[in-house]
Amino acid sequence: MGLQIEDELARLATAPVPGQRHQGMALVKYTVVCQGNAAEVLCKAREALVAGLNVVTQAGQSAHDPRGVLPSWFVERSSTQRRMSDEESRRWVERWKKLSWRRKRKEMAALEGLPWTTEGWLESLESTDRAWYWWDAQVDGPDAITVFLLITEWPFAPAAFKWLCRAAGAARIEEDLEDFLR
């Protein structure tokens, strides 16, 4: 995972070279719909993702308060719900692992509009179950951004990516499976 995150950080700073091959399963295209502020949304999304990836690749999020490292706008938009106890978390993970993928997708869709906690979002970035990585993005005008995610398995859960975009100011995020690139 660390090597992939290092590569991801490099791609967040500089777009991949045209024709560069990826080591994942495929690229999935997303259209991030904005309200006249696409350049700002993309800048904020990159800023928060870089900060989050730096937190999880360094001493770990438990070593310090990650809210001091993440952009203040991201922390302000995140949920302040209390963190689960270790026992609650263990029970939740046990239950989650038993669910079918279809049920997981249904539950994730129900939660999609809700803000994430900063801790939950960071945990999703360092999770061994994480199957998406930032590949590339471009502003397509004032109201749209195209983002390509490198996925390492199918199906995958893009909820943390979608929360990142919503927190950055996106109006909605559309998955384009017709343009599923191998």
Tab-separated table of N, CA and C in Angstrom:
chain	number	residue	atom	x	y	z
A	1	MET	N	0.817	-1.190	0.000
A	1	MET	CA	0.000	0.000	0.000
A	1	MET	C	0.861	1.254	0.000
A	2	GLY	N	1.967	1.287	0.767
A	2	GLY	CA	2.778	2.483	0.853
A	2	GLY	C	3.295	2.952	-0.489
A	3	LEU	N	3.757	2.017	-1.318
A	3	LEU	CA	4.272	2.391	-2.631
A	3	LEU	C	3.174	3.008	-3.475
A	4	GLN	N	1.966	2.460	-3.411
A	4	GLN	CA	0.856	3.028	-4.168
A	4	GLN	C	0.521	4.435	-3.683
A	5	ILE	N	0.565	4.658	-2.398
A	5	ILE	CA	0.269	5.984	-1.869
A	5	ILE	C	1.355	6.968	-2.282
A	6	GLU	N	2.617	6.551	-2.260
A	6	GLU	CA	3.697	7.433	-2.719
A	6	GLU	C	3.488	7.801	-4.183
A	7	ASP	N	3.114	6.826	-4.989
A	7	ASP	CA	2.831	7.094	-6.402
A	7	ASP	C	1.632	8.028	-6.542
A	8	GLU	N	0.632	7.806	-5.716
A	8	GLU	CA	-0.567	8.642	-5.748
A	8	GLU	C	-0.226	10.089	-5.390
A	9	LEU	N	0.602	10.277	-4.380
A	9	LEU	CA	1.024	11.630	-4.017
A	9	LEU	C	1.753	12.305	-5.177
A	10	ALA	N	2.570	11.549	-5.883
A	10	ALA	CA	3.274	12.109	-7.045
A	10	ALA	C	2.277	12.522	-8.126
A	11	ARG	N	1.250	11.703	-8.352
A	11	ARG	CA	0.247	12.040	-9.376
A	11	ARG	C	-0.619	13.225	-8.962
A	12	LEU	N	-0.805	13.417	-7.681
A	12	LEU	CA	-1.551	14.590	-7.224
A	12	LEU	C	-0.765	15.877	-7.479
A	13	ALA	N	0.561	15.775	-7.455
A	13	ALA	CA	1.408	16.943	-7.702
A	13	ALA	C	1.607	17.195	-9.191
A	14	THR	N	1.760	16.119	-9.955
A	14	THR	CA	2.023	16.219	-11.393
A	14	THR	C	1.223	15.144	-12.106
A	15	ALA	N	0.507	15.529	-13.126
A	15	ALA	CA	-0.306	14.569	-13.892
A	15	ALA	C	0.578	13.466	-14.458
A	16	PRO	N	0.018	12.269	-14.631
A	16	PRO	CA	0.800	11.202	-15.246
A	16	PRO	C	1.215	11.585	-16.669
A	17	VAL	N	2.310	11.027	-17.105
A	17	VAL	CA	2.785	11.251	-18.473
A	17	VAL	C	1.777	10.618	-19.426
A	18	PRO	N	1.403	11.312	-20.511
A	18	PRO	CA	0.466	10.703	-21.469
A	18	PRO	C	0.951	9.315	-21.899
A	19	GLY	N	0.040	8.365	-21.853
A	19	GLY	CA	0.374	6.991	-22.209
A	19	GLY	C	0.982	6.177	-21.079
A	20	GLN	N	1.185	6.797	-19.915
A	20	GLN	CA	1.763	6.084	-18.774
A	20	GLN	C	0.854	4.930	-18.381
A	21	ARG	N	1.425	3.760	-18.198
A	21	ARG	CA	0.649	2.580	-17.822
A	21	ARG	C	0.494	2.543	-16.309
A	22	HIS	N	-0.648	2.065	-15.896
A	22	HIS	CA	-0.903	1.927	-14.463
A	22	HIS	C	-0.779	0.461	-14.074
A	23	GLN	N	-0.626	0.232	-12.776
A	23	GLN	CA	-0.476	-1.124	-12.254
A	23	GLN	C	-1.760	-1.656	-11.630
A	24	GLY	N	-2.850	-0.930	-11.793
A	24	GLY	CA	-4.113	-1.349	-11.200
A	24	GLY	C	-4.945	-2.181	-12.146
A	25	MET	N	-6.182	-2.403	-11.755
A	25	MET	CA	-7.123	-3.171	-12.560
A	25	MET	C	-7.640	-2.341	-13.731
A	26	ALA	N	-8.000	-1.081	-13.441
A	26	ALA	CA	-8.591	-0.218	-14.466
A	26	ALA	C	-8.638	1.211	-13.944
A	27	LEU	N	-9.007	2.122	-14.842
A	27	LEU	CA	-9.294	3.504	-14.467
A	27	LEU	C	-10.794	3.711	-14.586
A	28	VAL	N	-11.374	4.361	-13.590
A	28	VAL	CA	-12.798	4.688	-13.618
A	28	VAL	C	-12.914	6.207	-13.687
A	29	LYS	N	-13.765	6.661	-14.594
A	29	LYS	CA	-13.945	8.096	-14.823
A	29	LYS	C	-15.118	8.627	-14.001
A	30	TYR	N	-14.889	9.772	-13.379
A	30	TYR	CA	-15.932	10.479	-12.639
A	30	TYR	C	-16.050	11.891	-13.188
A	31	THR	N	-17.275	12.370	-13.258
A	31	THR	CA	-17.516	13.778	-13.540
A	31	THR	C	-17.963	14.412	-12.235
A	32	VAL	N	-17.200	15.378	-11.782
A	32	VAL	CA	-17.511	16.100	-10.556
A	32	VAL	C	-18.194	17.398	-10.993
A	33	VAL	N	-19.471	17.498	-10.677
A	33	VAL	CA	-20.274	18.644	-11.101
A	33	VAL	C	-20.176	19.736	-10.037
A	34	CYS	N	-19.862	20.945	-10.496
A	34	CYS	CA	-19.663	22.084	-9.597
A	34	CYS	C	-20.625	23.207	-9.963
A	35	GLN	N	-20.589	24.249	-9.186
A	35	GLN	CA	-21.476	25.400	-9.415
A	35	GLN	C	-20.639	26.635	-9.729
A	36	GLY	N	-19.917	26.565	-10.857
A	36	GLY	CA	-19.102	27.687	-11.288
A	36	GLY	C	-17.749	27.793	-10.617
A	37	ASN	N	-17.394	26.816	-9.787
A	37	ASN	CA	-16.150	26.883	-9.020
A	37	ASN	C	-15.288	25.632	-9.190
A	38	ALA	N	-15.280	25.050	-10.371
A	38	ALA	CA	-14.586	23.780	-10.591
A	38	ALA	C	-13.101	23.852	-10.249
A	39	ALA	N	-12.420	24.906	-10.647
A	39	ALA	CA	-10.984	25.010	-10.364
A	39	ALA	C	-10.729	25.022	-8.856
A	40	GLU	N	-11.564	25.732	-8.116
A	40	GLU	CA	-11.423	25.789	-6.660
A	40	GLU	C	-11.707	24.421	-6.031
A	41	VAL	N	-12.738	23.741	-6.495
A	41	VAL	CA	-13.081	22.417	-5.961
A	41	VAL	C	-11.929	21.443	-6.191
A	42	LEU	N	-11.362	21.441	-7.381
A	42	LEU	CA	-10.243	20.536	-7.669
A	42	LEU	C	-9.040	20.867	-6.792
A	43	CYS	N	-8.739	22.125	-6.643
A	43	CYS	CA	-7.617	22.540	-5.798
A	43	CYS	C	-7.826	22.081	-4.352
A	44	LYS	N	-9.025	22.272	-3.839
A	44	LYS	CA	-9.329	21.861	-2.467
A	44	LYS	C	-9.286	20.344	-2.311
A	45	ALA	N	-9.832	19.614	-3.279
A	45	ALA	CA	-9.820	18.150	-3.195
A	45	ALA	C	-8.386	17.635	-3.153
A	46	ARG	N	-7.543	18.161	-4.024
A	46	ARG	CA	-6.127	17.755	-4.018
A	46	ARG	C	-5.465	18.106	-2.686
A	47	GLU	N	-5.726	19.307	-2.191
A	47	GLU	CA	-5.126	19.758	-0.935
A	47	GLU	C	-5.482	18.813	0.216
A	48	ALA	N	-6.756	18.482	0.341
A	48	ALA	CA	-7.192	17.614	1.441
A	48	ALA	C	-6.670	16.197	1.271
A	49	LEU	N	-6.685	15.671	0.047
A	49	LEU	CA	-6.203	14.306	-0.163
A	49	LEU	C	-4.706	14.212	0.114
A	50	VAL	N	-3.926	15.182	-0.336
A	50	VAL	CA	-2.487	15.183	-0.040
A	50	VAL	C	-2.265	15.217	1.471
A	51	ALA	N	-2.976	16.085	2.170
A	51	ALA	CA	-2.829	16.174	3.626
A	51	ALA	C	-3.205	14.852	4.289
A	52	GLY	N	-4.323	14.263	3.864
A	52	GLY	CA	-4.756	12.991	4.441
A	52	GLY	C	-3.768	11.870	4.180
A	53	LEU	N	-3.269	11.776	2.963
A	53	LEU	CA	-2.292	10.732	2.635
A	53	LEU	C	-0.995	10.928	3.410
A	54	ASN	N	-0.596	12.173	3.609
A	54	ASN	CA	0.603	12.428	4.414
A	54	ASN	C	0.400	12.000	5.858
A	55	VAL	N	-0.796	12.210	6.394
A	55	VAL	CA	-1.080	11.777	7.766
A	55	VAL	C	-0.951	10.262	7.873
A	56	VAL	N	-1.572	9.527	6.949
A	56	VAL	CA	-1.591	8.067	7.087
A	56	VAL	C	-0.267	7.415	6.718
A	57	THR	N	0.596	8.093	5.972
A	57	THR	CA	1.887	7.485	5.625
A	57	THR	C	2.983	7.857	6.603
A	58	GLN	N	2.747	8.825	7.455
A	58	GLN	CA	3.769	9.212	8.416
A	58	GLN	C	3.541	8.485	9.725
A	59	ALA	N	3.599	9.161	10.814
A	59	ALA	CA	3.527	8.524	12.130
A	59	ALA	C	2.195	7.861	12.400
A	60	GLY	N	1.232	8.035	11.523
A	60	GLY	CA	-0.087	7.467	11.765
A	60	GLY	C	-0.974	8.499	12.416
A	61	GLN	N	-2.246	8.368	12.139
A	61	GLN	CA	-3.172	9.390	12.611
A	61	GLN	C	-3.318	9.422	14.120
A	62	SER	N	-3.009	8.330	14.805
A	62	SER	CA	-3.180	8.328	16.254
A	62	SER	C	-2.053	9.075	16.963
A	63	ALA	N	-0.963	9.368	16.254
A	63	ALA	CA	0.170	10.028	16.888
A	63	ALA	C	-0.118	11.488	17.235
A	64	HIS	N	-1.059	12.093	16.553
A	64	HIS	CA	-1.404	13.486	16.802
A	64	HIS	C	-2.822	13.732	16.310
A	65	ASP	N	-3.308	14.901	16.606
A	65	ASP	CA	-4.661	15.239	16.178
A	65	ASP	C	-4.642	15.561	14.688
A	66	PRO	N	-5.245	14.708	13.846
A	66	PRO	CA	-5.187	14.933	12.403
A	66	PRO	C	-5.909	16.199	11.968
A	67	ARG	N	-6.806	16.691	12.804
A	67	ARG	CA	-7.529	17.909	12.432
A	67	ARG	C	-6.591	19.105	12.325
A	68	GLY	N	-5.439	19.041	12.986
A	68	GLY	CA	-4.460	20.116	12.876
A	68	GLY	C	-3.662	20.054	11.586
A	69	VAL	N	-3.716	18.928	10.896
A	69	VAL	CA	-2.967	18.739	9.655
A	69	VAL	C	-3.867	18.930	8.440
A	70	LEU	N	-5.118	18.533	8.570
A	70	LEU	CA	-6.058	18.662	7.454
A	70	LEU	C	-6.457	20.123	7.267
A	71	PRO	N	-6.804	20.520	6.050
A	71	PRO	CA	-7.237	21.906	5.829
A	71	PRO	C	-8.439	22.248	6.714
A	72	SER	N	-8.458	23.467	7.229
A	72	SER	CA	-9.532	23.866	8.148
A	72	SER	C	-10.903	23.771	7.490
A	73	TRP	N	-11.019	24.091	6.208
A	73	TRP	CA	-12.314	24.008	5.528
A	73	TRP	C	-12.815	22.561	5.510
A	74	PHE	N	-11.898	21.584	5.391
A	74	PHE	CA	-12.285	20.174	5.372
A	74	PHE	C	-12.781	19.749	6.755
A	75	VAL	N	-12.048	20.149	7.778
A	75	VAL	CA	-12.434	19.810	9.157
A	75	VAL	C	-13.794	20.418	9.490
A	76	GLU	N	-14.020	21.669	9.078
A	76	GLU	CA	-15.289	22.346	9.362
A	76	GLU	C	-16.473	21.658	8.693
A	77	ARG	N	-16.276	21.071	7.534
A	77	ARG	CA	-17.368	20.400	6.820
A	77	ARG	C	-17.558	18.956	7.265
A	78	SER	N	-16.600	18.440	8.011
A	78	SER	CA	-16.677	17.052	8.469
A	78	SER	C	-17.583	16.936	9.685
A	79	SER	N	-18.041	15.733	9.923
A	79	SER	CA	-18.918	15.462	11.056
A	79	SER	C	-18.138	15.547	12.360
A	80	THR	N	-18.808	15.979	13.398
A	80	THR	CA	-18.197	16.012	14.727
A	80	THR	C	-18.701	14.863	15.590
A	81	GLN	N	-19.371	13.921	14.958
A	81	GLN	CA	-19.889	12.762	15.685
A	81	GLN	C	-18.745	12.102	16.446
A	82	ARG	N	-19.041	11.621	17.623
A	82	ARG	CA	-17.990	10.991	18.417
A	82	ARG	C	-17.469	9.742	17.724
A	83	ARG	N	-16.246	9.450	17.998
A	83	ARG	CA	-15.605	8.272	17.438
A	83	ARG	C	-16.130	7.030	18.158
A	84	MET	N	-16.284	5.935	17.423
A	84	MET	CA	-16.736	4.681	18.040
A	84	MET	C	-15.672	4.166	19.001
A	85	SER	N	-16.128	3.484	20.028
A	85	SER	CA	-15.186	2.812	20.918
A	85	SER	C	-14.575	1.643	20.152
A	86	ASP	N	-13.493	1.094	20.674
A	86	ASP	CA	-12.862	-0.053	20.017
A	86	ASP	C	-13.841	-1.216	19.892
A	87	GLU	N	-14.654	-1.425	20.923
A	87	GLU	CA	-15.628	-2.519	20.893
A	87	GLU	C	-16.710	-2.257	19.849
A	88	GLU	N	-17.234	-1.036	19.805
A	88	GLU	CA	-18.237	-0.693	18.789
A	88	GLU	C	-17.661	-0.861	17.388
A	89	SER	N	-16.444	-0.429	17.218
A	89	SER	CA	-15.790	-0.539	15.916
A	89	SER	C	-15.602	-2.002	15.525
A	90	ARG	N	-15.165	-2.819	16.471
A	90	ARG	CA	-14.970	-4.249	16.202
A	90	ARG	C	-16.281	-4.906	15.781
A	91	ARG	N	-17.371	-4.608	16.498
A	91	ARG	CA	-18.676	-5.181	16.155
A	91	ARG	C	-19.143	-4.704	14.779
A	92	TRP	N	-18.921	-3.415	14.489
A	92	TRP	CA	-19.332	-2.873	13.201
A	92	TRP	C	-18.570	-3.556	12.069
A	93	VAL	N	-17.267	-3.735	12.235
A	93	VAL	CA	-16.447	-4.385	11.201
A	93	VAL	C	-16.883	-5.834	11.012
A	94	GLU	N	-17.153	-6.541	12.105
A	94	GLU	CA	-17.628	-7.932	11.991
A	94	GLU	C	-18.922	-7.990	11.192
A	95	ARG	N	-19.846	-7.106	11.501
A	95	ARG	CA	-21.119	-7.062	10.781
A	95	ARG	C	-20.885	-6.720	9.317
A	96	TRP	N	-20.051	-5.728	9.053
A	96	TRP	CA	-19.775	-5.274	7.687
A	96	TRP	C	-19.184	-6.395	6.837
A	97	LYS	N	-18.260	-7.141	7.407
A	97	LYS	CA	-17.606	-8.219	6.653
A	97	LYS	C	-18.581	-9.318	6.251
A	98	LYS	N	-19.666	-9.461	6.984
A	98	LYS	CA	-20.655	-10.498	6.681
A	98	LYS	C	-21.656	-10.076	5.612
A	99	LEU	N	-21.713	-8.780	5.316
A	99	LEU	CA	-22.684	-8.295	4.337
A	99	LEU	C	-22.256	-8.636	2.914
A	100	SER	N	-23.237	-8.851	2.067
A	100	SER	CA	-22.952	-9.041	0.641
A	100	SER	C	-22.498	-7.706	0.065
A	101	TRP	N	-21.831	-7.767	-1.079
A	101	TRP	CA	-21.404	-6.524	-1.709
A	101	TRP	C	-22.613	-5.661	-2.058
A	102	ARG	N	-23.676	-6.274	-2.514
A	102	ARG	CA	-24.893	-5.530	-2.864
A	102	ARG	C	-25.426	-4.775	-1.644
A	103	ARG	N	-25.450	-5.439	-0.496
A	103	ARG	CA	-25.942	-4.794	0.725
A	103	ARG	C	-25.000	-3.667	1.163
A	104	LYS	N	-23.695	-3.892	1.028
A	104	LYS	CA	-22.734	-2.846	1.367
A	104	LYS	C	-22.967	-1.612	0.507
A	105	ARG	N	-23.162	-1.814	-0.793
A	105	ARG	CA	-23.400	-0.679	-1.695
A	105	ARG	C	-24.683	0.060	-1.297
A	106	LYS	N	-25.721	-0.694	-0.919
A	106	LYS	CA	-26.990	-0.081	-0.522
A	106	LYS	C	-26.803	0.761	0.739
A	107	GLU	N	-26.094	0.224	1.711
A	107	GLU	CA	-25.862	0.974	2.947
A	107	GLU	C	-24.984	2.193	2.694
A	108	MET	N	-23.992	2.044	1.836
A	108	MET	CA	-23.132	3.190	1.517
A	108	MET	C	-23.921	4.282	0.811
A	109	ALA	N	-24.830	3.889	-0.077
A	109	ALA	CA	-25.644	4.876	-0.796
A	109	ALA	C	-26.522	5.654	0.181
A	110	ALA	N	-27.054	4.968	1.192
A	110	ALA	CA	-27.905	5.636	2.178
A	110	ALA	C	-27.113	6.659	2.996
A	111	LEU	N	-25.844	6.388	3.192
A	111	LEU	CA	-24.999	7.279	3.984
A	111	LEU	C	-24.283	8.330	3.146
A	112	GLU	N	-24.394	8.229	1.829
A	112	GLU	CA	-23.578	9.044	0.932
A	112	GLU	C	-23.702	10.544	1.149
A	113	GLY	N	-24.863	11.033	1.457
A	113	GLY	CA	-25.030	12.470	1.618
A	113	GLY	C	-24.568	13.000	2.962
A	114	LEU	N	-24.256	12.123	3.881
A	114	LEU	CA	-23.865	12.553	5.221
A	114	LEU	C	-22.376	12.869	5.285
A	115	PRO	N	-21.995	13.851	6.092
A	115	PRO	CA	-20.566	14.142	6.238
A	115	PRO	C	-19.854	13.031	6.996
A	116	TRP	N	-18.613	12.823	6.643
A	116	TRP	CA	-17.770	11.849	7.328
A	116	TRP	C	-17.056	12.540	8.485
A	117	THR	N	-16.632	11.764	9.467
A	117	THR	CA	-15.727	12.296	10.477
A	117	THR	C	-14.337	12.337	9.850
A	118	THR	N	-13.480	13.216	10.351
A	118	THR	CA	-12.112	13.250	9.825
A	118	THR	C	-11.408	11.927	10.105
A	119	GLU	N	-11.659	11.359	11.272
A	119	GLU	CA	-11.019	10.092	11.626
A	119	GLU	C	-11.466	8.967	10.699
A	120	GLY	N	-12.773	8.906	10.425
A	120	GLY	CA	-13.284	7.866	9.533
A	120	GLY	C	-12.733	7.997	8.130
A	121	TRP	N	-12.621	9.233	7.653
A	121	TRP	CA	-12.089	9.460	6.310
A	121	TRP	C	-10.623	9.047	6.245
A	122	LEU	N	-9.839	9.419	7.263
A	122	LEU	CA	-8.426	9.033	7.285
A	122	LEU	C	-8.266	7.520	7.375
A	123	GLU	N	-9.098	6.882	8.187
A	123	GLU	CA	-9.025	5.422	8.287
A	123	GLU	C	-9.313	4.769	6.945
A	124	SER	N	-10.219	5.350	6.169
A	124	SER	CA	-10.519	4.771	4.856
A	124	SER	C	-9.321	4.890	3.919
A	125	LEU	N	-8.505	5.913	4.090
A	125	LEU	CA	-7.327	6.085	3.235
A	125	LEU	C	-6.232	5.080	3.551
A	126	GLU	N	-6.129	4.670	4.808
A	126	GLU	CA	-5.077	3.723	5.162
A	126	GLU	C	-5.576	2.281	5.229
A	127	SER	N	-6.846	2.081	4.979
A	127	SER	CA	-7.441	0.752	5.062
A	127	SER	C	-6.826	-0.204	4.049
A	128	THR	N	-6.647	-1.440	4.468
A	128	THR	CA	-6.178	-2.464	3.525
A	128	THR	C	-7.268	-2.811	2.526
A	129	ASP	N	-8.509	-2.406	2.814
A	129	ASP	CA	-9.620	-2.639	1.887
A	129	ASP	C	-9.744	-1.535	0.839
A	130	ARG	N	-8.957	-0.497	0.960
A	130	ARG	CA	-9.042	0.610	-0.001
A	130	ARG	C	-8.645	0.108	-1.383
A	131	ALA	N	-9.487	0.393	-2.360
A	131	ALA	CA	-9.245	-0.121	-3.712
A	131	ALA	C	-9.247	0.982	-4.761
A	132	TRP	N	-9.161	2.247	-4.361
A	132	TRP	CA	-9.107	3.348	-5.330
A	132	TRP	C	-7.947	4.266	-4.989
A	133	TYR	N	-7.355	4.810	-6.036
A	133	TYR	CA	-6.236	5.739	-5.901
A	133	TYR	C	-6.383	6.827	-6.961
A	134	TRP	N	-6.039	8.041	-6.623
A	134	TRP	CA	-6.118	9.165	-7.552
A	134	TRP	C	-5.171	8.911	-8.714
A	135	TRP	N	-5.677	9.032	-9.928
A	135	TRP	CA	-4.824	8.889	-11.104
A	135	TRP	C	-4.603	10.241	-11.777
A	136	ASP	N	-5.680	10.941	-12.119
A	136	ASP	CA	-5.539	12.209	-12.827
A	136	ASP	C	-6.850	12.987	-12.725
A	137	ALA	N	-6.775	14.280	-12.994
A	137	ALA	CA	-7.974	15.127	-12.996
A	137	ALA	C	-7.719	16.354	-13.850
A	138	GLN	N	-8.807	16.880	-14.378
A	138	GLN	CA	-8.716	18.123	-15.146
A	138	GLN	C	-10.021	18.889	-15.021
A	139	VAL	N	-9.903	20.205	-15.052
A	139	VAL	CA	-11.076	21.072	-15.052
A	139	VAL	C	-11.593	21.135	-16.478
A	140	ASP	N	-12.885	20.885	-16.652
A	140	ASP	CA	-13.523	20.899	-17.974
A	140	ASP	C	-14.451	22.095	-18.141
A	141	GLY	N	-14.132	23.185	-17.516
A	141	GLY	CA	-14.984	24.366	-17.546
A	141	GLY	C	-15.372	24.736	-16.129
A	142	PRO	N	-16.130	25.797	-15.946
A	142	PRO	CA	-16.442	26.262	-14.597
A	142	PRO	C	-17.333	25.317	-13.786
A	143	ASP	N	-18.029	24.412	-14.467
A	143	ASP	CA	-18.992	23.560	-13.769
A	143	ASP	C	-18.636	22.076	-13.734
A	144	ALA	N	-17.468	21.690	-14.221
A	144	ALA	CA	-17.171	20.254	-14.277
A	144	ALA	C	-15.679	19.957	-14.168
A	145	ILE	N	-15.414	18.854	-13.509
A	145	ILE	CA	-14.068	18.303	-13.387
A	145	ILE	C	-14.164	16.842	-13.807
A	146	THR	N	-13.190	16.370	-14.552
A	146	THR	CA	-13.087	14.941	-14.843
A	146	THR	C	-11.982	14.385	-13.958
A	147	VAL	N	-12.301	13.333	-13.219
A	147	VAL	CA	-11.330	12.675	-12.350
A	147	VAL	C	-11.259	11.212	-12.757
A	148	PHE	N	-10.045	10.698	-12.853
A	148	PHE	CA	-9.838	9.276	-13.096
A	148	PHE	C	-9.273	8.657	-11.833
A	149	LEU	N	-9.931	7.608	-11.358
A	149	LEU	CA	-9.439	6.849	-10.217
A	149	LEU	C	-8.866	5.538	-10.713
A	150	LEU	N	-7.713	5.192	-10.194
A	150	LEU	CA	-7.104	3.894	-10.449
A	150	LEU	C	-7.713	2.933	-9.438
A	151	ILE	N	-8.314	1.865	-9.928
A	151	ILE	CA	-8.896	0.896	-8.997
A	151	ILE	C	-8.081	-0.388	-9.037
A	152	THR	N	-8.008	-1.036	-7.886
A	152	THR	CA	-7.221	-2.259	-7.773
A	152	THR	C	-8.081	-3.506	-7.667
A	153	GLU	N	-9.377	-3.324	-7.509
A	153	GLU	CA	-10.292	-4.472	-7.489
A	153	GLU	C	-11.691	-3.992	-7.840
A	154	TRP	N	-12.512	-4.926	-8.256
A	154	TRP	CA	-13.900	-4.640	-8.596
A	154	TRP	C	-14.762	-5.669	-7.922
A	155	PRO	N	-15.823	-5.274	-7.277
A	155	PRO	CA	-16.283	-3.902	-7.079
A	155	PRO	C	-15.408	-3.175	-6.065
A	156	PHE	N	-15.538	-1.867	-6.031
A	156	PHE	CA	-14.790	-1.047	-5.084
A	156	PHE	C	-15.742	-0.017	-4.483
A	157	ALA	N	-15.335	0.564	-3.370
A	157	ALA	CA	-16.187	1.516	-2.649
A	157	ALA	C	-15.602	2.925	-2.777
A	158	PRO	N	-16.246	3.794	-3.566
A	158	PRO	CA	-15.720	5.145	-3.771
A	158	PRO	C	-16.243	6.188	-2.782
A	159	ALA	N	-16.871	5.763	-1.696
A	159	ALA	CA	-17.534	6.714	-0.795
A	159	ALA	C	-16.574	7.759	-0.225
A	160	ALA	N	-15.364	7.372	0.144
A	160	ALA	CA	-14.411	8.341	0.699
A	160	ALA	C	-14.014	9.375	-0.352
A	161	PHE	N	-13.874	8.939	-1.605
A	161	PHE	CA	-13.583	9.873	-2.700
A	161	PHE	C	-14.751	10.841	-2.888
A	162	LYS	N	-15.959	10.319	-2.857
A	162	LYS	CA	-17.130	11.177	-3.050
A	162	LYS	C	-17.266	12.188	-1.918
A	163	TRP	N	-16.984	11.758	-0.674
A	163	TRP	CA	-17.034	12.709	0.437
A	163	TRP	C	-15.975	13.794	0.246
A	164	LEU	N	-14.783	13.423	-0.181
A	164	LEU	CA	-13.725	14.393	-0.455
A	164	LEU	C	-14.228	15.462	-1.424
A	165	CYS	N	-14.857	15.039	-2.497
A	165	CYS	CA	-15.364	15.983	-3.506
A	165	CYS	C	-16.478	16.861	-2.953
A	166	ARG	N	-17.417	16.260	-2.209
A	166	ARG	CA	-18.508	17.057	-1.633
A	166	ARG	C	-17.975	18.065	-0.624
A	167	ALA	N	-17.025	17.635	0.201
A	167	ALA	CA	-16.441	18.556	1.182
A	167	ALA	C	-15.719	19.707	0.487
A	168	ALA	N	-15.127	19.439	-0.671
A	168	ALA	CA	-14.408	20.467	-1.434
A	168	ALA	C	-15.355	21.421	-2.152
A	169	GLY	N	-16.653	21.095	-2.182
A	169	GLY	CA	-17.634	21.998	-2.767
A	169	GLY	C	-18.373	21.479	-3.977
A	170	ALA	N	-18.193	20.216	-4.335
A	170	ALA	CA	-18.900	19.656	-5.491
A	170	ALA	C	-20.396	19.565	-5.216
A	171	ALA	N	-21.190	19.789	-6.259
A	171	ALA	CA	-22.643	19.657	-6.150
A	171	ALA	C	-23.049	18.190	-6.230
A	172	ARG	N	-22.400	17.435	-7.111
A	172	ARG	CA	-22.649	15.990	-7.204
A	172	ARG	C	-21.489	15.332	-7.946
A	173	ILE	N	-21.431	14.017	-7.828
A	173	ILE	CA	-20.360	13.236	-8.432
A	173	ILE	C	-21.007	12.127	-9.245
A	174	GLU	N	-20.664	12.058	-10.519
A	174	GLU	CA	-21.256	11.069	-11.420
A	174	GLU	C	-20.195	10.070	-11.868
A	175	GLU	N	-20.484	8.799	-11.660
A	175	GLU	CA	-19.596	7.722	-12.092
A	175	GLU	C	-19.914	7.384	-13.541
A	176	ASP	N	-18.906	7.272	-14.367
A	176	ASP	CA	-19.093	6.978	-15.784
A	176	ASP	C	-18.516	5.602	-16.090
A	177	LEU	N	-19.320	4.567	-15.876
A	177	LEU	CA	-18.836	3.210	-16.123
A	177	LEU	C	-18.811	2.866	-17.605
A	178	GLU	N	-19.414	3.704	-18.435
A	178	GLU	CA	-19.326	3.497	-19.879
A	178	GLU	C	-17.906	3.754	-20.360
A	179	ASP	N	-17.196	4.587	-19.622
A	179	ASP	CA	-15.835	4.949	-19.997
A	179	ASP	C	-14.854	4.264	-19.047
A	180	PHE	N	-15.048	2.991	-18.836
A	180	PHE	CA	-14.234	2.174	-17.953
A	180	PHE	C	-12.972	1.810	-18.715
A	181	LEU	N	-11.850	2.384	-18.331
A	181	LEU	CA	-10.614	2.226	-19.093
A	181	LEU	C	-9.710	1.174	-18.474
A	182	ARG	N	-9.240	0.282	-19.287
A	182	ARG	CA	-8.328	-0.756	-18.786
A	182	ARG	C	-6.901	-0.369	-18.986
